PDB file of C-alpha atoms and ligand atoms in Angstrom:
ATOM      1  CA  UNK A   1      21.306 -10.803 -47.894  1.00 49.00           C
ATOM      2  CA  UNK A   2      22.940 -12.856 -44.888  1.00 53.00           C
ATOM      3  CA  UNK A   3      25.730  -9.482 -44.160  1.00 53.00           C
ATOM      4  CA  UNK A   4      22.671  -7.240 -43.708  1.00 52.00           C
ATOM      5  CA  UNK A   5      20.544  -8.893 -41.111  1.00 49.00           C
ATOM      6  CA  UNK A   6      23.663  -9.838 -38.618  1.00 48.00           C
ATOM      7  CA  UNK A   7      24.885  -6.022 -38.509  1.00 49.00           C
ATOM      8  CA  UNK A   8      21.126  -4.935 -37.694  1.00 49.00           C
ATOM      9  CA  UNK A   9      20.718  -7.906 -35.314  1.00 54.00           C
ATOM     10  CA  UNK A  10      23.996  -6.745 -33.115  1.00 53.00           C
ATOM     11  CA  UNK A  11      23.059  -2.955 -32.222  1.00 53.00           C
ATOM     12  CA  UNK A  12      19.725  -4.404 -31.071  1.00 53.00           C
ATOM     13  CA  UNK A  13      21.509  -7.247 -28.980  1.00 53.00           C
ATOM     14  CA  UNK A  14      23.562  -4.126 -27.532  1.00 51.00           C
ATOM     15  CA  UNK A  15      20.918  -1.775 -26.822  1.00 50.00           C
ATOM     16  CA  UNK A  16      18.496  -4.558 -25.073  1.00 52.00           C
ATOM     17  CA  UNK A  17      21.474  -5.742 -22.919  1.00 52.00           C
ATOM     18  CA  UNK A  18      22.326  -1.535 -22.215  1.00 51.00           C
ATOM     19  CA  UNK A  19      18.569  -1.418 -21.387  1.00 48.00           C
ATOM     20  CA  UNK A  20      18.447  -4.153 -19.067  1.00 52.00           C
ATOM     21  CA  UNK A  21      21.783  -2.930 -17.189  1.00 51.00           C
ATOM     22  CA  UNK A  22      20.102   0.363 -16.722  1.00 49.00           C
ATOM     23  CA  UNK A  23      17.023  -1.492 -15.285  1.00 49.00           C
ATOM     24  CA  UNK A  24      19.228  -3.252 -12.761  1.00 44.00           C
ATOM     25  CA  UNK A  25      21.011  -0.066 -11.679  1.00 42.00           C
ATOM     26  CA  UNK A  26      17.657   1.757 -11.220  1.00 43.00           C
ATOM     27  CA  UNK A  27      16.129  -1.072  -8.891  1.00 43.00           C
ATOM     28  CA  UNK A  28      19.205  -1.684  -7.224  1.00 44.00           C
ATOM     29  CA  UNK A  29      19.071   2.319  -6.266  1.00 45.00           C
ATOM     30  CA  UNK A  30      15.793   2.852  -5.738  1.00 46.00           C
ATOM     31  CA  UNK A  31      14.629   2.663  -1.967  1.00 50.00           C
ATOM     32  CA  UNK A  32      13.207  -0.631  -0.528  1.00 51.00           C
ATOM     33  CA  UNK A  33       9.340   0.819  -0.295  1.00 62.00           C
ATOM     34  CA  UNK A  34       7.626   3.801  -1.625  1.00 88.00           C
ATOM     35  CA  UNK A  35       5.810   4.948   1.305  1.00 97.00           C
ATOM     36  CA  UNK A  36       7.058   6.345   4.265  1.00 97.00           C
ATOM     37  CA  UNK A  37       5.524   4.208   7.315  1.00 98.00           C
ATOM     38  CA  UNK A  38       7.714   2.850   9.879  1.00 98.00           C
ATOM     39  CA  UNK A  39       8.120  -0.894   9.942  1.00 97.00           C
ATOM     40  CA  UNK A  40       6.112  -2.575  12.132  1.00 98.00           C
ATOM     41  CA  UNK A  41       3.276   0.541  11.272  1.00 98.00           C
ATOM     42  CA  UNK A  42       0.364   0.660   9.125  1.00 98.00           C
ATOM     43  CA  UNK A  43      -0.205   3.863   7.395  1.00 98.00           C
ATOM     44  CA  UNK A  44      -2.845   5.847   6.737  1.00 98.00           C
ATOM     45  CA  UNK A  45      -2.562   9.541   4.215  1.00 98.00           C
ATOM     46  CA  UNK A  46      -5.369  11.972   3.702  1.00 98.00           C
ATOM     47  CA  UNK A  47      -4.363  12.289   0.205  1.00 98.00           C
ATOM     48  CA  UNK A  48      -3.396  10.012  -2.844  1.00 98.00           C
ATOM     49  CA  UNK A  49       0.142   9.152  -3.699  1.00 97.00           C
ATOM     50  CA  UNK A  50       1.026   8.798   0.482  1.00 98.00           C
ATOM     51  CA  UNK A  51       0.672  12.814   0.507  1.00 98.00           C
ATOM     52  CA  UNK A  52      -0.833  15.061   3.325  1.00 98.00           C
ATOM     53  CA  UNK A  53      -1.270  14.307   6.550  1.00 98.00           C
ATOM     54  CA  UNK A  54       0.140  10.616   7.769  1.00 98.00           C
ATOM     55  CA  UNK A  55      -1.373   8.667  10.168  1.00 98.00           C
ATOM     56  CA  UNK A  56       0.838   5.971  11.863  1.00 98.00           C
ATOM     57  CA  UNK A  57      -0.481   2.726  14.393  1.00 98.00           C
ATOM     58  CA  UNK A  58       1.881   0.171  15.993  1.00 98.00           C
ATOM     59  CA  UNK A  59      -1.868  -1.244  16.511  1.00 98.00           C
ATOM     60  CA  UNK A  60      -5.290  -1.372  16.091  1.00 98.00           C
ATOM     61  CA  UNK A  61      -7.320   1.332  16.688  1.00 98.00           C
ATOM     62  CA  UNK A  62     -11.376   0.874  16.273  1.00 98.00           C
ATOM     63  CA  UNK A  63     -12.167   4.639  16.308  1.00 98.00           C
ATOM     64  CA  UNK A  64     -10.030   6.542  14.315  1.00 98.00           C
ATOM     65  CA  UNK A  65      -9.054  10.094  14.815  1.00 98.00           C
ATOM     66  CA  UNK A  66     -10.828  13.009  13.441  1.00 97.00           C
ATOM     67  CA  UNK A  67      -7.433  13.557  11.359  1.00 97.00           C
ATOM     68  CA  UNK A  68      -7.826  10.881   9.537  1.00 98.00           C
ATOM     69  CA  UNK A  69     -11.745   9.507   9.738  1.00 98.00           C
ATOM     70  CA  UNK A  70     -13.371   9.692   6.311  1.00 98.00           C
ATOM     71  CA  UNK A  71     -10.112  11.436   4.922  1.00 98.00           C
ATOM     72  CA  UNK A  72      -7.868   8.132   4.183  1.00 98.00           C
ATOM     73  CA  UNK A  73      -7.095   8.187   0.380  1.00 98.00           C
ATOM     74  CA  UNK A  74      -3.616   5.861   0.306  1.00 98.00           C
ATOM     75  CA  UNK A  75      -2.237   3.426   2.784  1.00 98.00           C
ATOM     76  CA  UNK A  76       0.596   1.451   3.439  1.00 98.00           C
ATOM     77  CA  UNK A  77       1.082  -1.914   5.716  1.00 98.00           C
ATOM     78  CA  UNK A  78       4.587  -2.226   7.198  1.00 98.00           C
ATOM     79  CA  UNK A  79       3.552  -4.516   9.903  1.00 98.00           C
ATOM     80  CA  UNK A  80       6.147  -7.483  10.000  1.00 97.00           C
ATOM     81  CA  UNK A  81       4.783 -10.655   9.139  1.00 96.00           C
ATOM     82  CA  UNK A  82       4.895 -14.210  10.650  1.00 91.00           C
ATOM     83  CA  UNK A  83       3.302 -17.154  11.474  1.00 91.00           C
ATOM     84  CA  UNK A  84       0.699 -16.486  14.146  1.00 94.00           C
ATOM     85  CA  UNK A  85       1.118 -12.429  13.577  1.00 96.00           C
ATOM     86  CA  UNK A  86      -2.117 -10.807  12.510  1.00 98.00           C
ATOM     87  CA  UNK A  87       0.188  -9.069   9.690  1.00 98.00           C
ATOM     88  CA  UNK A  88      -3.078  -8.091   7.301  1.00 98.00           C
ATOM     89  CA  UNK A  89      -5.448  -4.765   8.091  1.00 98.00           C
ATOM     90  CA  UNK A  90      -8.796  -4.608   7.639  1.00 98.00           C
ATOM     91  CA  UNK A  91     -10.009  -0.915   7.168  1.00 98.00           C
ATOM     92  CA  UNK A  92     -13.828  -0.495   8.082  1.00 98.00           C
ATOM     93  CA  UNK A  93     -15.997   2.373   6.986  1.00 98.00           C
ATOM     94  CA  UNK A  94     -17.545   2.922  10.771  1.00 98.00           C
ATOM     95  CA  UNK A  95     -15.873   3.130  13.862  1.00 98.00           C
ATOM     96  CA  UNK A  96     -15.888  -0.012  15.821  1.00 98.00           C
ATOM     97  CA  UNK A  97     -18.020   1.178  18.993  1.00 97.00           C
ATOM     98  CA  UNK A  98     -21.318  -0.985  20.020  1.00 96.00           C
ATOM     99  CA  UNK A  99     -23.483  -1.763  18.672  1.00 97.00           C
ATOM    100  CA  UNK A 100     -21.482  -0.795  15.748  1.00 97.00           C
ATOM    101  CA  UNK A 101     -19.046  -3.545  14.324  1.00 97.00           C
ATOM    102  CA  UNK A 102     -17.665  -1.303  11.713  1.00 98.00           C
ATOM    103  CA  UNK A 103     -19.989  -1.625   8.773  1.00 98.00           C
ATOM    104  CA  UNK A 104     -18.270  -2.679   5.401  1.00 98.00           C
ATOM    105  CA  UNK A 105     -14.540  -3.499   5.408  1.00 98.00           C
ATOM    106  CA  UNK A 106     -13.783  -0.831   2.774  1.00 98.00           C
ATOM    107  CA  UNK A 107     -10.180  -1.950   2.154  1.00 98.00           C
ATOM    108  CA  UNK A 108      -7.924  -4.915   3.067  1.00 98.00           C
ATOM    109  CA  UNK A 109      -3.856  -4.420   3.367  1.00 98.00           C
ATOM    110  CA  UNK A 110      -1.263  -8.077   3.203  1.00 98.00           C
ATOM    111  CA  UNK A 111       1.663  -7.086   5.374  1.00 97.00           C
ATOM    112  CA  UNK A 112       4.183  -4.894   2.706  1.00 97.00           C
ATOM    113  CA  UNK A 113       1.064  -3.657   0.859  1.00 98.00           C
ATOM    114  CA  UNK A 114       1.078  -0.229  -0.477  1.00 98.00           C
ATOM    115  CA  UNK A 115      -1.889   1.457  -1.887  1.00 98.00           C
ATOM    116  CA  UNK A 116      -1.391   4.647  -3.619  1.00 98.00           C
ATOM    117  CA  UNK A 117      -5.285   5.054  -4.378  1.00 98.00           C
ATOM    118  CA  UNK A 118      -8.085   3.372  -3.767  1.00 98.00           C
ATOM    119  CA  UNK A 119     -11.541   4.318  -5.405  1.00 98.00           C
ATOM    120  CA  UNK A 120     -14.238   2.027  -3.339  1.00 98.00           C
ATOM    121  CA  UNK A 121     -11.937   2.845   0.028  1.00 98.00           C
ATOM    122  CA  UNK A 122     -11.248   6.584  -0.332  1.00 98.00           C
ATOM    123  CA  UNK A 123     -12.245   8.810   2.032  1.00 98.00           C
ATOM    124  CA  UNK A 124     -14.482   6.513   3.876  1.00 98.00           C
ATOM    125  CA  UNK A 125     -12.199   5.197   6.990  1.00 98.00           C
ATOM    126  CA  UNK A 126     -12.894   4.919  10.289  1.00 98.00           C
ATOM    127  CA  UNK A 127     -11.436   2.109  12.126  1.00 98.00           C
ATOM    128  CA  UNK A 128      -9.149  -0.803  11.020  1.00 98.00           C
ATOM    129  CA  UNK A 129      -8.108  -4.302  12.353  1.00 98.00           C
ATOM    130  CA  UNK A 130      -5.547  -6.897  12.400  1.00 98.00           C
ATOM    131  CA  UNK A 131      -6.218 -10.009  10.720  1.00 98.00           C
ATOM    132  CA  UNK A 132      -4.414 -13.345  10.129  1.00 97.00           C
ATOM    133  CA  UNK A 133      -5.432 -12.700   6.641  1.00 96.00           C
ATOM    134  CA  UNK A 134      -8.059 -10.498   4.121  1.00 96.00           C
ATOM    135  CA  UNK A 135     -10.557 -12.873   3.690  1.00 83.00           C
TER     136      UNK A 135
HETATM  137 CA1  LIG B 201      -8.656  12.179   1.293  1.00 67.10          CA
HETATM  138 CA1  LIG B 202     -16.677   6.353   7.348  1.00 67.10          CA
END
């Protein structure tokens, strides 16, 4: 009864080890971030999955273009944190032009954040903000 077991425990032993190398490999190769925004960017893409047109800020910007306004459907934050950097967006559903303050935040980014989709957010961008933090 004993020989049985230890020859079936060893190929498993084997194959989770092989499995786990191959895991390594694949997120040692693969590339730091999924979505293609410069560092020190945030990101905006008119479709899902950081495809169509890309939108790119080294800033703020509290009326976005017509590009991108009401079109946003994934996003990425590659702004570099730090203490005392206002590393998180904000992403409002108005543009940011008095009396208007924006209206609802519709989605909030932490600096390295990348959103493929976003059902509440999609399509519904206007403006977005730095903050020291999403809440
Ligand atoms: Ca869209
Ligand atoms: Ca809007």
């Amino acid at each position: 009864m004993k020989h049985p077991v230890v020859l079936l425990k060893q190929p498993v032993a084997l194959l989770a080890a092989a499995l786990l190398a191959t895991g390594m490999g694949l997120t040692t190769a693969a590339p730091a971030s999924a979505a293609d925004c410069p560092s020190g960017n945030f990101c905006a893409w008119t479709d899902a999955d950081f495809g169509g047109q890309r939108v790119s800020w080294s800033g703020d910007d509290d009326w976005w273009d017509t590009s991108i306004a009401d079109e946003d459907s994934s996003w990425a934050n590659h702004r570099v944190p730090g203490p005392g950097v206002k590393d998180h967006v904000r992403v409002y559903e108005s543009a940011i032009q008095f009396p208007s303050t924006g209206g609802d935040m519709t989605i909030c980014l932490r600096p390295g954040d990348e959103v493929r989709y976003n059902a509440t957010a999609n399509d519904r961008g206007d403006a977005h903000v730095g903050f020291m933090g999403c809440g």
